[in-house]
mmCIF file of C-alpha atoms in Angstrom:
data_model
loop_
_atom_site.group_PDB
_atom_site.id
_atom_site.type_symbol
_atom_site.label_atom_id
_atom_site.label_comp_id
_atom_site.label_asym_id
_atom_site.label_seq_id
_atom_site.Cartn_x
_atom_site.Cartn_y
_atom_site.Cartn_z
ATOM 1 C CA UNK A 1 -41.795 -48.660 47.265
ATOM 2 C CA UNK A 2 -42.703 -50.916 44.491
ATOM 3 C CA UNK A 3 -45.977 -48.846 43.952
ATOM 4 C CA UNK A 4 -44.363 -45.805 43.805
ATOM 5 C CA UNK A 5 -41.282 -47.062 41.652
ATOM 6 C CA UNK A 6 -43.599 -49.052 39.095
ATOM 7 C CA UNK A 7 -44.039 -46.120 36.392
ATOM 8 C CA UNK A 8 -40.558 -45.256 36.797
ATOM 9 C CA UNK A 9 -39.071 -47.731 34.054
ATOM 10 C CA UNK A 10 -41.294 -46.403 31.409
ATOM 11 C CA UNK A 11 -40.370 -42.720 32.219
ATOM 12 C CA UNK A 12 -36.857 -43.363 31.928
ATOM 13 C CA UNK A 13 -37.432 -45.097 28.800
ATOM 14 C CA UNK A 14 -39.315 -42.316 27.006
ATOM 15 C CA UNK A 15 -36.777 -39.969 27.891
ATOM 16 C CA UNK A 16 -34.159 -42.066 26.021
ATOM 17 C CA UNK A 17 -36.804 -42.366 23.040
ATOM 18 C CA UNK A 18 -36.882 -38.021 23.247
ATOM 19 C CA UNK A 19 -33.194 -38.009 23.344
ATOM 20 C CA UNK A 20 -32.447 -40.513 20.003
ATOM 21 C CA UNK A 21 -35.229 -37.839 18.429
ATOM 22 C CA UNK A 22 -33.734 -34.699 19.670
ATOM 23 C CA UNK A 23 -30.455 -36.418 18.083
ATOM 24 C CA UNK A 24 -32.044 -37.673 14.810
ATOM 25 C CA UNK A 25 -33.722 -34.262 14.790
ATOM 26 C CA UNK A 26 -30.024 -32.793 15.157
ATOM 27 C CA UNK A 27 -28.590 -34.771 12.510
ATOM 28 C CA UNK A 28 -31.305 -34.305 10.235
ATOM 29 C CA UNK A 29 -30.578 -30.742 9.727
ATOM 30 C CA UNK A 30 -26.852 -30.821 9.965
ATOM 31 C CA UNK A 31 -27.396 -33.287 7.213
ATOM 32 C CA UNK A 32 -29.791 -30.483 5.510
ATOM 33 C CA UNK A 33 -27.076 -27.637 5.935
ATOM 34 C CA UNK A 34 -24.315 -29.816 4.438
ATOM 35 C CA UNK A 35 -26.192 -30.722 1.410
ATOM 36 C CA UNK A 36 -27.130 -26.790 0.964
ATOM 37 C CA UNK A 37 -23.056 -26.277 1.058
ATOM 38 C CA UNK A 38 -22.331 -28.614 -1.310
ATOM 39 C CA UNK A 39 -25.162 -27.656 -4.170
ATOM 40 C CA UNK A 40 -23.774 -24.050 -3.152
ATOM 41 C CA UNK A 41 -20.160 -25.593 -4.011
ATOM 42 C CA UNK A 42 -20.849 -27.482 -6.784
ATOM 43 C CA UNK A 43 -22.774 -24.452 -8.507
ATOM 44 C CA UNK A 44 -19.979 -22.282 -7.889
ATOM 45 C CA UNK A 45 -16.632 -25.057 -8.623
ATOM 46 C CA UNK A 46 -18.457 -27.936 -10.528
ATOM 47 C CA UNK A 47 -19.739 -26.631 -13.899
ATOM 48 C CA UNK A 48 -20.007 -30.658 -15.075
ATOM 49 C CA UNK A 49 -22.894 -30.476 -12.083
ATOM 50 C CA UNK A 50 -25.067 -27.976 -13.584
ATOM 51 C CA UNK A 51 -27.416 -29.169 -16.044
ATOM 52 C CA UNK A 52 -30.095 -26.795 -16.470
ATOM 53 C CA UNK A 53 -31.732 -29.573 -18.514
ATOM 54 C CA UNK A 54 -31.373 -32.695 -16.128
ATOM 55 C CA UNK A 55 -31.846 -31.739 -12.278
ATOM 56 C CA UNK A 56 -30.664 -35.309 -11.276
ATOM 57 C CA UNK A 57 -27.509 -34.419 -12.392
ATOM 58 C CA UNK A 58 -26.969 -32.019 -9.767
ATOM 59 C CA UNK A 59 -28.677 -34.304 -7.249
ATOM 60 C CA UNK A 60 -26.002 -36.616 -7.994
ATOM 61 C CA UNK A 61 -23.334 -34.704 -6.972
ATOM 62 C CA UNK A 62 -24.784 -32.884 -4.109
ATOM 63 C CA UNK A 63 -25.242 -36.437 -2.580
ATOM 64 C CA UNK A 64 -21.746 -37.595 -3.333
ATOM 65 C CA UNK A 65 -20.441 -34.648 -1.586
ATOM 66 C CA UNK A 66 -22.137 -34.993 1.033
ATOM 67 C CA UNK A 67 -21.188 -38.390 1.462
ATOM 68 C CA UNK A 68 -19.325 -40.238 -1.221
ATOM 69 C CA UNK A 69 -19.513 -43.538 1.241
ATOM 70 C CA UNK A 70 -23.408 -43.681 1.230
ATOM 71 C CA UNK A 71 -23.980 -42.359 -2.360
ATOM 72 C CA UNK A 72 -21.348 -45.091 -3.346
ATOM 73 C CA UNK A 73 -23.469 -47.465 -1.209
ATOM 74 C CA UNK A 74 -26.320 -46.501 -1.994
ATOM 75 C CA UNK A 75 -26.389 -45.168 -5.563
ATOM 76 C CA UNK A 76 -22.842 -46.738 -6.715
ATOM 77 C CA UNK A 77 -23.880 -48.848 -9.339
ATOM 78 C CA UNK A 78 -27.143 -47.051 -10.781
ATOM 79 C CA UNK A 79 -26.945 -43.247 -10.154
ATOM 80 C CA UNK A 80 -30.323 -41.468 -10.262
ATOM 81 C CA UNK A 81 -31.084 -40.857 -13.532
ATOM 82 C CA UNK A 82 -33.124 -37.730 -15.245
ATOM 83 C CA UNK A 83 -36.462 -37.016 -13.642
ATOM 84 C CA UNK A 84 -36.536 -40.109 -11.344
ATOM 85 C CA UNK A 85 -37.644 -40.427 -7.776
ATOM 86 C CA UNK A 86 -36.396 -43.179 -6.333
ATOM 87 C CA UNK A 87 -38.213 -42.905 -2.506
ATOM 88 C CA UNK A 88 -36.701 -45.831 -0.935
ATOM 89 C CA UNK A 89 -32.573 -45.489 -2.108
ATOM 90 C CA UNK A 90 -33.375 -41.529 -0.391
ATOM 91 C CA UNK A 91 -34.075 -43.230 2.570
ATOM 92 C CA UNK A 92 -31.429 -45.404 2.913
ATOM 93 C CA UNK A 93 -29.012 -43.041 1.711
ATOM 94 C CA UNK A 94 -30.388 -40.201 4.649
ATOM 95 C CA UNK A 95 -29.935 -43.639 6.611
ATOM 96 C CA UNK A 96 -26.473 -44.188 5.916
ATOM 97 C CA UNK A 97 -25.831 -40.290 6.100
ATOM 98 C CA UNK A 98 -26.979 -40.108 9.313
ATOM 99 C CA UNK A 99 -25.331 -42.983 11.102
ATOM 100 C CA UNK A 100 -21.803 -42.149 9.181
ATOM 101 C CA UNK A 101 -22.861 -38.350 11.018
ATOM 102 C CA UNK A 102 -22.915 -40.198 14.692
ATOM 103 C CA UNK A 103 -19.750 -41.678 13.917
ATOM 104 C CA UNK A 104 -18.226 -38.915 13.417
ATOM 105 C CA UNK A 105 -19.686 -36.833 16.818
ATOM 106 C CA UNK A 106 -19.700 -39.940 18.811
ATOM 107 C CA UNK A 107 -23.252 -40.502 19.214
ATOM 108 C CA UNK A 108 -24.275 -43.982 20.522
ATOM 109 C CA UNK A 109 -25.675 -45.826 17.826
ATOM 110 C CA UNK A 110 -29.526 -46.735 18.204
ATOM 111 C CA UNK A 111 -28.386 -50.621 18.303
ATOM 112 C CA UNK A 112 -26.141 -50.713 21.497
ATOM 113 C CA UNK A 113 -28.565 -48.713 23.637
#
């Protein structure tokens, strides 16, 4: 029984690891969708948002709507400024994005599993 039982452990383990994925996945584009809303909503209600000269300045606010925690987390103190591509405060803002997402639907966060 051992034999047959000794690959078992691992299979139930990658199907946990396809699960967080399928969910990151998930959260990834409902992440992708809301930001599209918002830089739809800020074109349409937000005229201080749409600087044909300085794309940040619409980045700015697409982020805050999406989620004024992170961005204020995140980008708070020193907001993205013309032209800059700041790689790492992306990530942890899509970080913080996504975890304040599986709060909201209830997901089990990746740290209790």
């Amino acid at each position: 029984v051992a034999a047959l039982c000794a690959g078992c452990e691992g299979a139930s383990g990658n199907k946990k690891r396809r699960q967080r994925a399928h969910r990151a996945n998930s959260l990834d584009r409902e992440l992708s969708v809301k930001r599209e809303a918002c830089a739809a909503s800020a074109r349409a209600e937000r005229p201080e948002c749409d600087d044909g000269d300085d794309a940040s300045v619409m980045e700015n606010c697409v982020l805050r709507c999406a989620s004024a925690s992170c961005y204020d987390e995140v980008y708070g103190r020193d907001a993205l400024e013309e032209g800059e591509v700041d790689t790492e405060r992306g990530r942890a803002f899509r970080s913080c994005a996504r975890e304040e997402l599986r709060r909201l639907r209830g997901y089990q966060t990746f740290g209790t599993e």
